[in-house]
mmCIF file with all atom_site columns, C-alpha atoms in Angstrom:
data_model
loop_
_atom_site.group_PDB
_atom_site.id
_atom_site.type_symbol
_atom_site.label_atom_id
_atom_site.label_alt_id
_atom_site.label_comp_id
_atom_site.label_asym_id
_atom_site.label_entity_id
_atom_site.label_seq_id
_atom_site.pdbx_PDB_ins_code
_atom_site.Cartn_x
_atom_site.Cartn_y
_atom_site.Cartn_z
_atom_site.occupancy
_atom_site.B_iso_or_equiv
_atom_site.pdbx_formal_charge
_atom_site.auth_seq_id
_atom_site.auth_comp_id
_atom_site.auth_asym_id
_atom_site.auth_atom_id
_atom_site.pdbx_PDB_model_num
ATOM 1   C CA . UNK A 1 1   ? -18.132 0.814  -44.279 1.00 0.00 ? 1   UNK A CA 1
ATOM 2   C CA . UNK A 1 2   ? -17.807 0.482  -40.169 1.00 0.00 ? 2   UNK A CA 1
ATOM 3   C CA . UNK A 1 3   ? -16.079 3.130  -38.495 1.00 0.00 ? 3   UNK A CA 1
ATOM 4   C CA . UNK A 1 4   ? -17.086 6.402  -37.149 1.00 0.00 ? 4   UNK A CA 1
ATOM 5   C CA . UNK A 1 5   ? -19.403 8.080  -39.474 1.00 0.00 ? 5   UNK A CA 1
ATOM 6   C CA . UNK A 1 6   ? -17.437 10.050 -42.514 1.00 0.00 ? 6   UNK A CA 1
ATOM 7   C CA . UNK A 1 7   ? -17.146 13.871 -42.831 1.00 0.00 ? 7   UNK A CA 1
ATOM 8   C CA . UNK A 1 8   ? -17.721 15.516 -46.781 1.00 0.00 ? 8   UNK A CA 1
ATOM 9   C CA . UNK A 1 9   ? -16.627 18.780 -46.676 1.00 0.00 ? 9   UNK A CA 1
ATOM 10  C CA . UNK A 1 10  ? -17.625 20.310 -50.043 1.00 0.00 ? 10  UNK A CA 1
ATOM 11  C CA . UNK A 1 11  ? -17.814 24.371 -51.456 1.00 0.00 ? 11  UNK A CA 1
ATOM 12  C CA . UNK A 1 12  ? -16.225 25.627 -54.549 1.00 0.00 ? 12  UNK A CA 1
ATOM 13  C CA . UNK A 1 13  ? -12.639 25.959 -55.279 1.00 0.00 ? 13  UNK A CA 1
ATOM 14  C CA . UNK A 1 14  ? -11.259 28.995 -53.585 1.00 0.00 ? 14  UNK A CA 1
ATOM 15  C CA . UNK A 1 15  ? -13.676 29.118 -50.680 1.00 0.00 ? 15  UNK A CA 1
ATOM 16  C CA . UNK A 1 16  ? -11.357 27.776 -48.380 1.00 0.00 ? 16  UNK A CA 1
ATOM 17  C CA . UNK A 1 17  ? -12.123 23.944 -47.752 1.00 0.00 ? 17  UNK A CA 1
ATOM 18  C CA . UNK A 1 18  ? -8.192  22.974 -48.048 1.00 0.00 ? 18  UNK A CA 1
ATOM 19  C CA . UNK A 1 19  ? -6.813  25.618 -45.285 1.00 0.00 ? 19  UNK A CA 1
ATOM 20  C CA . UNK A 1 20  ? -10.058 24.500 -42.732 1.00 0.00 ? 20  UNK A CA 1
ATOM 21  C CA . UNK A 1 21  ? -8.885  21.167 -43.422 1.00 0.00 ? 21  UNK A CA 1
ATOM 22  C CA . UNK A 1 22  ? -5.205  21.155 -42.593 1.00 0.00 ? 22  UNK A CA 1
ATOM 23  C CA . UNK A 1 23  ? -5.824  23.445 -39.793 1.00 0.00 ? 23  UNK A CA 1
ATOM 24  C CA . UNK A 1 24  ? -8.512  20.526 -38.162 1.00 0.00 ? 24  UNK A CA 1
ATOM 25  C CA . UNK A 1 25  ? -6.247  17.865 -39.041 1.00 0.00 ? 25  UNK A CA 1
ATOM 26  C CA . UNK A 1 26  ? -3.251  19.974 -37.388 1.00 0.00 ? 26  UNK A CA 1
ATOM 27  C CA . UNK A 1 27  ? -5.326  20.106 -33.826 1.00 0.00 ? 27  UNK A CA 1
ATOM 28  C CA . UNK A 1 28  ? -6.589  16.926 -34.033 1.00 0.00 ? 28  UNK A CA 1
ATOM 29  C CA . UNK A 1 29  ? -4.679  14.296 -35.937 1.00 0.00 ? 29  UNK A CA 1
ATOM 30  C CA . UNK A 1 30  ? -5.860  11.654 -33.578 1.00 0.00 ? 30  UNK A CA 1
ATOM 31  C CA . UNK A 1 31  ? -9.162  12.368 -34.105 1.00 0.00 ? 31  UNK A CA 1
ATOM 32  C CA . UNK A 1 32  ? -9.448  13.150 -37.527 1.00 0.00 ? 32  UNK A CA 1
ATOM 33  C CA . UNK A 1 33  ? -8.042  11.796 -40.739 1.00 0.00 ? 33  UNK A CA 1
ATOM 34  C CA . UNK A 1 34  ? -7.915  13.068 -44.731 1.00 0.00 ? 34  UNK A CA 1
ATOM 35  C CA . UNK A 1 35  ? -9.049  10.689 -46.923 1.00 0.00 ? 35  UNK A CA 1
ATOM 36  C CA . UNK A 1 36  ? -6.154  11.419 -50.000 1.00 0.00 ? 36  UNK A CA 1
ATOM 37  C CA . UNK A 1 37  ? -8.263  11.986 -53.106 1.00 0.00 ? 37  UNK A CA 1
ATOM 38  C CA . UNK A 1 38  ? -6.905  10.680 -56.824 1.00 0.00 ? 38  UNK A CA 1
ATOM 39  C CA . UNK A 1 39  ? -6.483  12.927 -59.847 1.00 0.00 ? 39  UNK A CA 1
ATOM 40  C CA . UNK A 1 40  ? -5.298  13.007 -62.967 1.00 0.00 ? 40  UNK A CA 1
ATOM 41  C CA . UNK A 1 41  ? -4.335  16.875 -62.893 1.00 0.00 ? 41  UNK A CA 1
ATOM 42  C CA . UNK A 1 42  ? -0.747  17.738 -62.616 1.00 0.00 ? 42  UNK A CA 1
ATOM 43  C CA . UNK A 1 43  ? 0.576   18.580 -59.099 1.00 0.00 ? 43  UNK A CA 1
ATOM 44  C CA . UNK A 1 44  ? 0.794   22.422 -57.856 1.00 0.00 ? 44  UNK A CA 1
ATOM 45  C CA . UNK A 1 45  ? 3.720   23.820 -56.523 1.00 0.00 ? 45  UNK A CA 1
ATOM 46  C CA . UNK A 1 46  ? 4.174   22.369 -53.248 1.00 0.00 ? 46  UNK A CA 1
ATOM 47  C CA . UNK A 1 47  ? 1.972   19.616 -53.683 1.00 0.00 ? 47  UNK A CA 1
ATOM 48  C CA . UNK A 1 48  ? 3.110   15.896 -52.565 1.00 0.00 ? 48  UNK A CA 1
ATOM 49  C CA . UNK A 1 49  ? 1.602   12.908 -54.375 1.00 0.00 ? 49  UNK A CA 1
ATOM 50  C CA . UNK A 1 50  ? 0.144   10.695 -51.818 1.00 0.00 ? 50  UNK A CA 1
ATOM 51  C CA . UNK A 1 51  ? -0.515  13.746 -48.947 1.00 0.00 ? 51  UNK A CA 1
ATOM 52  C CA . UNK A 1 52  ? -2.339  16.043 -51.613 1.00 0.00 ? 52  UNK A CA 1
ATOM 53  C CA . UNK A 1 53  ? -3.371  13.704 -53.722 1.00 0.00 ? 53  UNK A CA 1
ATOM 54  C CA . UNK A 1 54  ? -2.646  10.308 -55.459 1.00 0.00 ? 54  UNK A CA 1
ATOM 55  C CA . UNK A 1 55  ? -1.594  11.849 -58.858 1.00 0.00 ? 55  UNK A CA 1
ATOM 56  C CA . UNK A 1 56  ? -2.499  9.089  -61.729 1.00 0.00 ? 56  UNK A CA 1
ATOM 57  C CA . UNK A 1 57  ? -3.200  8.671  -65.228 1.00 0.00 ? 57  UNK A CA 1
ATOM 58  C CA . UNK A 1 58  ? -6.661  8.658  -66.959 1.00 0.00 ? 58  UNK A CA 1
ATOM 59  C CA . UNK A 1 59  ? -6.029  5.296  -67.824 1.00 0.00 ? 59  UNK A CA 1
ATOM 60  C CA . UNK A 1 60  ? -5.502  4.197  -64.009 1.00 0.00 ? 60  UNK A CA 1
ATOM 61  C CA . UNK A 1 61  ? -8.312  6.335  -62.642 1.00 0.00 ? 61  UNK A CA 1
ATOM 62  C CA . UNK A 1 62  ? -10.713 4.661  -65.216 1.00 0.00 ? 62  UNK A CA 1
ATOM 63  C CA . UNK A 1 63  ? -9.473  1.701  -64.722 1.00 0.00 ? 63  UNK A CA 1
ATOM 64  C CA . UNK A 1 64  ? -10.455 2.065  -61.056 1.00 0.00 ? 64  UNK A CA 1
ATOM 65  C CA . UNK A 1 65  ? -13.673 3.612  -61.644 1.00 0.00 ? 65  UNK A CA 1
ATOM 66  C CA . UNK A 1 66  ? -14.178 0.696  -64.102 1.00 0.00 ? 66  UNK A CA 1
ATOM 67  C CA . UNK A 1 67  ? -13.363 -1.667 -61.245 1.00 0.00 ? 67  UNK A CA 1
ATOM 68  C CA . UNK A 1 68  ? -15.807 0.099  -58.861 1.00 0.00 ? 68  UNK A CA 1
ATOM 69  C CA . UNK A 1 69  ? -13.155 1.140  -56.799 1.00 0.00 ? 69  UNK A CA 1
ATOM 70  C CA . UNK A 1 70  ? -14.401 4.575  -56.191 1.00 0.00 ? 70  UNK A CA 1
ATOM 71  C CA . UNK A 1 71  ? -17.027 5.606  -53.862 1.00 0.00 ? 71  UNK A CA 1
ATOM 72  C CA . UNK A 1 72  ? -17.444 9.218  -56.048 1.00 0.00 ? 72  UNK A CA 1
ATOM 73  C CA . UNK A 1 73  ? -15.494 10.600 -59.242 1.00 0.00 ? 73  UNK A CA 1
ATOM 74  C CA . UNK A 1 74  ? -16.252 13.574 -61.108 1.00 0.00 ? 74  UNK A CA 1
ATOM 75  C CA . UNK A 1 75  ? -14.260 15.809 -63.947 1.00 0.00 ? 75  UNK A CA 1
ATOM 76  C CA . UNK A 1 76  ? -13.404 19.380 -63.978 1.00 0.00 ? 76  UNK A CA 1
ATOM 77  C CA . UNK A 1 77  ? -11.464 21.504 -66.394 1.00 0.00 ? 77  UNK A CA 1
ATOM 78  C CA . UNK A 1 78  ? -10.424 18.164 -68.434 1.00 0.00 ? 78  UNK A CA 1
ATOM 79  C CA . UNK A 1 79  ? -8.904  16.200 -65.214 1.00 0.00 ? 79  UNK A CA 1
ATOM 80  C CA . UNK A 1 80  ? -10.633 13.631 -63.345 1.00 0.00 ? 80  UNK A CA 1
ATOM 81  C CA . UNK A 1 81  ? -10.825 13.521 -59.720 1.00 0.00 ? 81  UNK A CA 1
ATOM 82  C CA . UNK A 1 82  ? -12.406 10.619 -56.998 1.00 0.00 ? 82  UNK A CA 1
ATOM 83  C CA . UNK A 1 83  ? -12.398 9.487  -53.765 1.00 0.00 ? 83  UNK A CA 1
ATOM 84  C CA . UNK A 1 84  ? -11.323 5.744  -53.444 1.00 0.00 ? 84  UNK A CA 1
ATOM 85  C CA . UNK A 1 85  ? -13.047 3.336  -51.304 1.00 0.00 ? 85  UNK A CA 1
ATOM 86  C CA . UNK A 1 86  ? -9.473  2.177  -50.143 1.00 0.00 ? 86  UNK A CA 1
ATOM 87  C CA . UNK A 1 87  ? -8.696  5.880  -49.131 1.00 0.00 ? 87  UNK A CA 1
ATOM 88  C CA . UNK A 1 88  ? -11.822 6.112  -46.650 1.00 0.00 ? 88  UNK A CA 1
ATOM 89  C CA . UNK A 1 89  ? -10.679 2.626  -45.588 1.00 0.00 ? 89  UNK A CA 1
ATOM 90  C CA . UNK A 1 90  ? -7.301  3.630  -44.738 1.00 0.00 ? 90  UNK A CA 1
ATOM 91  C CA . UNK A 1 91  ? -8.543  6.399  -42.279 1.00 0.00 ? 91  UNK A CA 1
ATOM 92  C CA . UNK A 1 92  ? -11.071 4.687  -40.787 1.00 0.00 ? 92  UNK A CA 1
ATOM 93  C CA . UNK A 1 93  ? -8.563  1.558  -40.263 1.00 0.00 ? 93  UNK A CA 1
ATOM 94  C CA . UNK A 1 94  ? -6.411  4.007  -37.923 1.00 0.00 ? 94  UNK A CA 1
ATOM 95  C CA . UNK A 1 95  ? -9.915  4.485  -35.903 1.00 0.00 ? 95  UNK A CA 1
ATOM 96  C CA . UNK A 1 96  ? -10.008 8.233  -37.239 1.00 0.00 ? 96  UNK A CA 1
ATOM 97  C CA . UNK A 1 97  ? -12.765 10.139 -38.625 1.00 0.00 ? 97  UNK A CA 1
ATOM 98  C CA . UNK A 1 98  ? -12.757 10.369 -42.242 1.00 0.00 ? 98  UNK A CA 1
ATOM 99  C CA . UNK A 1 99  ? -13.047 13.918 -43.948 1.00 0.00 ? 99  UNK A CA 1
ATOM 100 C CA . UNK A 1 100 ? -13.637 13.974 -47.710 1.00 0.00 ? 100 UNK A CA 1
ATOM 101 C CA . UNK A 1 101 ? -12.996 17.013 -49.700 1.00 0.00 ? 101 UNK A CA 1
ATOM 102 C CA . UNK A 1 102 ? -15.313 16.756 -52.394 1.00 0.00 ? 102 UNK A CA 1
ATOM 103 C CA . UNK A 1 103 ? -17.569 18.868 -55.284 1.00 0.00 ? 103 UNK A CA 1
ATOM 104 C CA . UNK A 1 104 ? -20.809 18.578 -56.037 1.00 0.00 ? 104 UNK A CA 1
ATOM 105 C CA . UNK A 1 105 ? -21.249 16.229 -58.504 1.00 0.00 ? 105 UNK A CA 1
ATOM 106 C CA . UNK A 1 106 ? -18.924 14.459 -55.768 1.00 0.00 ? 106 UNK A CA 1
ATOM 107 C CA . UNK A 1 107 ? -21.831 15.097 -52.817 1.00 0.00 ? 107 UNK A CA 1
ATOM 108 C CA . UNK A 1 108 ? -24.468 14.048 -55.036 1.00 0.00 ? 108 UNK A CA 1
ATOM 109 C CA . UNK A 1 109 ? -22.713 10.739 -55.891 1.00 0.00 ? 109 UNK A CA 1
ATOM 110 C CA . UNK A 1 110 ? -22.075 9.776  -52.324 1.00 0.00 ? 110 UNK A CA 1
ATOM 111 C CA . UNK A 1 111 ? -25.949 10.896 -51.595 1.00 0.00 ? 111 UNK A CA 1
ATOM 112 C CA . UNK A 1 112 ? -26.439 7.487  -53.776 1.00 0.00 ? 112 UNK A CA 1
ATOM 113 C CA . UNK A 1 113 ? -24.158 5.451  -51.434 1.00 0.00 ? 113 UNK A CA 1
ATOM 114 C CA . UNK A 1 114 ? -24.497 3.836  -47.786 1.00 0.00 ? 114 UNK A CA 1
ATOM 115 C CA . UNK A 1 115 ? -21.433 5.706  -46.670 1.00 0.00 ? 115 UNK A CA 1
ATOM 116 C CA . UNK A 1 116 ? -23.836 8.116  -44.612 1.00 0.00 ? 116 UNK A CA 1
ATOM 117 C CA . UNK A 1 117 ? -21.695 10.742 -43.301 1.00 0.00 ? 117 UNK A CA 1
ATOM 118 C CA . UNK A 1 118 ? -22.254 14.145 -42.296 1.00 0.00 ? 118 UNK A CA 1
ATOM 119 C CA . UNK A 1 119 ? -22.362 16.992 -44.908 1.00 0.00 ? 119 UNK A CA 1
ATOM 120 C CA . UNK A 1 120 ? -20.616 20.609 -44.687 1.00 0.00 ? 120 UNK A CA 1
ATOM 121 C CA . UNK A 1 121 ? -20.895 23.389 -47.226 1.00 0.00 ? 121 UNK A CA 1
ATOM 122 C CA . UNK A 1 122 ? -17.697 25.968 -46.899 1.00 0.00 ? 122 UNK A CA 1
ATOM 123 C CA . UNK A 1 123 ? -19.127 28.940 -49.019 1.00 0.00 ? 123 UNK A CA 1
ATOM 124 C CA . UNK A 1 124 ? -17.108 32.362 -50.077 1.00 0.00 ? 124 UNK A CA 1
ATOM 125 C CA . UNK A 1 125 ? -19.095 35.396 -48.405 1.00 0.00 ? 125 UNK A CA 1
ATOM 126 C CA . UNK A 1 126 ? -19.664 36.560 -52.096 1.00 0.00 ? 126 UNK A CA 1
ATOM 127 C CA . UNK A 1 127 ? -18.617 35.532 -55.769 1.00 0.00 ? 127 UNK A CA 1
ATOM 128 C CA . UNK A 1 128 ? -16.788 38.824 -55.972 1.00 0.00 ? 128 UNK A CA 1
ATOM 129 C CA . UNK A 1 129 ? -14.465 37.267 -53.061 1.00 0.00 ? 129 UNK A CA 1
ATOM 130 C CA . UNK A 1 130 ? -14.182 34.553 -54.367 1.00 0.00 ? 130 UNK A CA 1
ATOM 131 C CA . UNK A 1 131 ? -13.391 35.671 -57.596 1.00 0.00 ? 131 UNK A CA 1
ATOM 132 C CA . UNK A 1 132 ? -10.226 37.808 -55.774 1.00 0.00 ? 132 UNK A CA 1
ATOM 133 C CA . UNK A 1 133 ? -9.191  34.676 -53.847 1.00 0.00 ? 133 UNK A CA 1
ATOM 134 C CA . UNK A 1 134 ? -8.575  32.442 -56.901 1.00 0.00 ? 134 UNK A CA 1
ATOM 135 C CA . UNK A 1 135 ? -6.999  35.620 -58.812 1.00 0.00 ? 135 UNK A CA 1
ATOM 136 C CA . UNK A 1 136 ? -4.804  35.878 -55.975 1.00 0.00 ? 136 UNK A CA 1
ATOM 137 C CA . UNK A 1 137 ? -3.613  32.334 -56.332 1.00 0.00 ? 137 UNK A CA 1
ATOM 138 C CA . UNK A 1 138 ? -2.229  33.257 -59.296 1.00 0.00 ? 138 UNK A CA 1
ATOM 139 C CA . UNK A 1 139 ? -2.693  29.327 -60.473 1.00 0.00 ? 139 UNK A CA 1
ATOM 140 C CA . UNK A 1 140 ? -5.197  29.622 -63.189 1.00 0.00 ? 140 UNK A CA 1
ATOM 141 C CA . UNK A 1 141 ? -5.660  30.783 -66.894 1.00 0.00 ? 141 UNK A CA 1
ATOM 142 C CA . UNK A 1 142 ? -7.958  33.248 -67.372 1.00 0.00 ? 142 UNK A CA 1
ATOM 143 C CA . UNK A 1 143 ? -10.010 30.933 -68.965 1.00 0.00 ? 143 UNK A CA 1
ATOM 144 C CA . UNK A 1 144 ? -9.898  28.387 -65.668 1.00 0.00 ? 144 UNK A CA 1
ATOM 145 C CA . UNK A 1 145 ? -10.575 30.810 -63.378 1.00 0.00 ? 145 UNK A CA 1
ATOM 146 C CA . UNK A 1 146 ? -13.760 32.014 -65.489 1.00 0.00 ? 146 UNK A CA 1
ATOM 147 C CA . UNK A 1 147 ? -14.881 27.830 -65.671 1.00 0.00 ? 147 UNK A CA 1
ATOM 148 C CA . UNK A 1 148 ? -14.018 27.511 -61.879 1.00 0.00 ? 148 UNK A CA 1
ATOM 149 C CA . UNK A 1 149 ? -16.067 30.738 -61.279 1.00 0.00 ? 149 UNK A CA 1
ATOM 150 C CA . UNK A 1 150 ? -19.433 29.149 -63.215 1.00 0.00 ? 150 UNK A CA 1
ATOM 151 C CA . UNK A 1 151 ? -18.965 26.188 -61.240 1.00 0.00 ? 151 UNK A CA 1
ATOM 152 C CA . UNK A 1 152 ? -18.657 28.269 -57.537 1.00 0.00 ? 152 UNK A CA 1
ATOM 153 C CA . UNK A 1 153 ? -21.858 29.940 -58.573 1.00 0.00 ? 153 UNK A CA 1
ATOM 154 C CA . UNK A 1 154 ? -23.678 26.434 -59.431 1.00 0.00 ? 154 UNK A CA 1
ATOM 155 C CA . UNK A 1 155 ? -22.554 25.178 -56.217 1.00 0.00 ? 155 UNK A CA 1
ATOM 156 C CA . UNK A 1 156 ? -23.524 27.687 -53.925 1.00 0.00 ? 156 UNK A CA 1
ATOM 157 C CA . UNK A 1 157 ? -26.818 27.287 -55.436 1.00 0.00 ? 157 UNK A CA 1
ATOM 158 C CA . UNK A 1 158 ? -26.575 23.952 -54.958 1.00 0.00 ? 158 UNK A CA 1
ATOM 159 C CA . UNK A 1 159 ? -25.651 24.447 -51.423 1.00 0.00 ? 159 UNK A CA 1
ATOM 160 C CA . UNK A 1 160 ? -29.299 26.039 -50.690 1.00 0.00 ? 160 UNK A CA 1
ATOM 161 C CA . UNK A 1 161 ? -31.178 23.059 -51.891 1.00 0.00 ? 161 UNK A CA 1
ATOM 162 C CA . UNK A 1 162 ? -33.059 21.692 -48.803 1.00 0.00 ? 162 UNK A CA 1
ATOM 163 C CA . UNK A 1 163 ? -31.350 18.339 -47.617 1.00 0.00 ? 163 UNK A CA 1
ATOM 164 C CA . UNK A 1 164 ? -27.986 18.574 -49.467 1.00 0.00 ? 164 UNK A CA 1
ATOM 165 C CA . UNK A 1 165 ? -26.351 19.692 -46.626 1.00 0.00 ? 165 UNK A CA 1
ATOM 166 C CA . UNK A 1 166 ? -26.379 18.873 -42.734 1.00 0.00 ? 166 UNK A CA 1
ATOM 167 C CA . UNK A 1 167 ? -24.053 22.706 -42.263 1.00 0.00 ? 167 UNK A CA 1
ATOM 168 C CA . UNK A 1 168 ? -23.410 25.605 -44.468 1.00 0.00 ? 168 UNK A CA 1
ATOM 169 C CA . UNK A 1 169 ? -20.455 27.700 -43.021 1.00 0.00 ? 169 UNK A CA 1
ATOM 170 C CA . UNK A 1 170 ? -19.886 30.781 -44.695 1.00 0.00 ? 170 UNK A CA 1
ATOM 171 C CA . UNK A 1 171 ? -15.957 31.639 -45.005 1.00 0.00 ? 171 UNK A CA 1
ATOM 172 C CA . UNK A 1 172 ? -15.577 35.112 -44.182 1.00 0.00 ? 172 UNK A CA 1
ATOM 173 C CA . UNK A 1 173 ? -13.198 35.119 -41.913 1.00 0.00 ? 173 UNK A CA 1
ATOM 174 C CA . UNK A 1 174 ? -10.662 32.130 -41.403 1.00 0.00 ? 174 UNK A CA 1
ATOM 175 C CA . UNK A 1 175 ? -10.884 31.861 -37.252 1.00 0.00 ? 175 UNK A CA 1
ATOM 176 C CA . UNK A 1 176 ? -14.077 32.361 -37.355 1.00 0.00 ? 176 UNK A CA 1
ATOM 177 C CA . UNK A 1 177 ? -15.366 29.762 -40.280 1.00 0.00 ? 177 UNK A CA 1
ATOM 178 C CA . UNK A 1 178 ? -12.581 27.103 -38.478 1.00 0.00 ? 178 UNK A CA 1
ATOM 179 C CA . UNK A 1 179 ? -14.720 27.547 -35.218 1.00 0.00 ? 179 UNK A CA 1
ATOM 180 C CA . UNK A 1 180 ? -17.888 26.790 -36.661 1.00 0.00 ? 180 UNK A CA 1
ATOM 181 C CA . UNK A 1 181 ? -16.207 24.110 -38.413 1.00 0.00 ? 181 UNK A CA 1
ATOM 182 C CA . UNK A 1 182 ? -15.457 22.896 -34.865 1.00 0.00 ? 182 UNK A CA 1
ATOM 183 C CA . UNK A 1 183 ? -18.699 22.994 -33.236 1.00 0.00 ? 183 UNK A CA 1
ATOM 184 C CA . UNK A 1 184 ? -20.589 21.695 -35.883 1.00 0.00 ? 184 UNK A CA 1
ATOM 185 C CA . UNK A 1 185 ? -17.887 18.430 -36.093 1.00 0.00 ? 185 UNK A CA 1
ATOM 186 C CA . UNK A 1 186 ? -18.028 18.429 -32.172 1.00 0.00 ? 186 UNK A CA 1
ATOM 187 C CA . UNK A 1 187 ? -22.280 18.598 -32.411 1.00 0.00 ? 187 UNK A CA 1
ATOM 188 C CA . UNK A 1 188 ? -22.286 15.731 -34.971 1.00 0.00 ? 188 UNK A CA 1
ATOM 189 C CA . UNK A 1 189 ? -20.022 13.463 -32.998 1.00 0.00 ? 189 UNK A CA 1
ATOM 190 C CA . UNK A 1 190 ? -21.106 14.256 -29.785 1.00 0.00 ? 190 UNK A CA 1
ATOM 191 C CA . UNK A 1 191 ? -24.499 13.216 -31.287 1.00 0.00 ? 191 UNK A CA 1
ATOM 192 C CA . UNK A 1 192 ? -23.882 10.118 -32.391 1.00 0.00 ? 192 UNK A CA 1
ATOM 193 C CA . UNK A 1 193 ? -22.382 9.334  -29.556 1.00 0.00 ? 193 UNK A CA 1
ATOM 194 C CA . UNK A 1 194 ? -25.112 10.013 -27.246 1.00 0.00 ? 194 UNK A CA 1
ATOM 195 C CA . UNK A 1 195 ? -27.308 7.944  -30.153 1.00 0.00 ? 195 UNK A CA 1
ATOM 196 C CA . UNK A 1 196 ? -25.575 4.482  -29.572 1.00 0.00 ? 196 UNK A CA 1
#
């Protein structure tokens, strides 16, 4: 895909990804641009189908994966979720950088692509932290919270694999996690910048 080389922000649910994200794209909407993921969840309060995410059926997302219309899918809790090729494309057609908000099994998919783009790991200081941030939600069924919970820890494992990530930024504190977020975006462009 041409275009200025894609972000994939990944880290487990509750870690903070979504609240870095709209507070980049806030401060720098003509630089940056959120590449709106499909799911076949329900929406949460205060969710917009099309800004959050393209809410769709099973039958349509398989359909699409089917098609080879996604660059990554993965499933979670029952619901499937993926990043369309046509999504990146939009973004990158306004001549903005393209951030992905992905999992794992999302990370490891693209890994397999030629989409190339640069890899950051938001992580929760602790599991206990995390574990308070999703109760705090008050979203999730005991039972969700306990799946999403397995998955955080398998991620940040994940996360310390040599290679799977360019940037680990540990969440600790919001200003301070959204200015490393910052330096580490203005690093990789500047880079590839100074590269061509």
């Amino acid at each position: 895909m041409a275009g200025p080389r894609p972000v994939v922000l990944s880290g487990p649910s509750g870690a903070g990804k979504s609240t870095l994200l709209k507070k980049l794209i806030k401060e720098y909407d003509s630089v940056f641009g959120f590449s709106v993921s499909h799911t076949t969840r329900n929406p949460r309060p205060g969710e917009e189908n099309g800004k959050d995410y393209h809410y769709v059926t099973r039958e349509v997302m398989q359909a699409g994966i089917d098609n080879g219309d996604f660059i990554e899918n993965a499933e979670f809790s029952g619901n499937m979720y993926g990043t369309s090729k046509a999504a990146v494309q939009d973004v990158q057609a306004k001549n903005l950088i393209c951030i992905l908000d992905i999992d794992m099994q999302g990370v490891r998919n693209i890994k397999g692509t030629n989409l190339n783009p640069i890899y950051i790991s938001i992580q929760p200081p602790s599991i206990e932290i995390l574990e308070k941030r999703l109760r705090d939600r008050k979203t999730e069924s005991e039972e969700s919270l306990q799946k999403r919970l397995h998955a955080a820890k398998v991620e940040m494992e994940f996360s310390k694999e040599p290679g799977a990530f360019d940037v680990i930024i540990v969440n600790d504190s919001l200003e301070d996690a959204y200015g490393q977020l910052k330096n580490a975006l203005l690093e990789a462009t500047f880079l590839e910048k100074v590269q061509k």
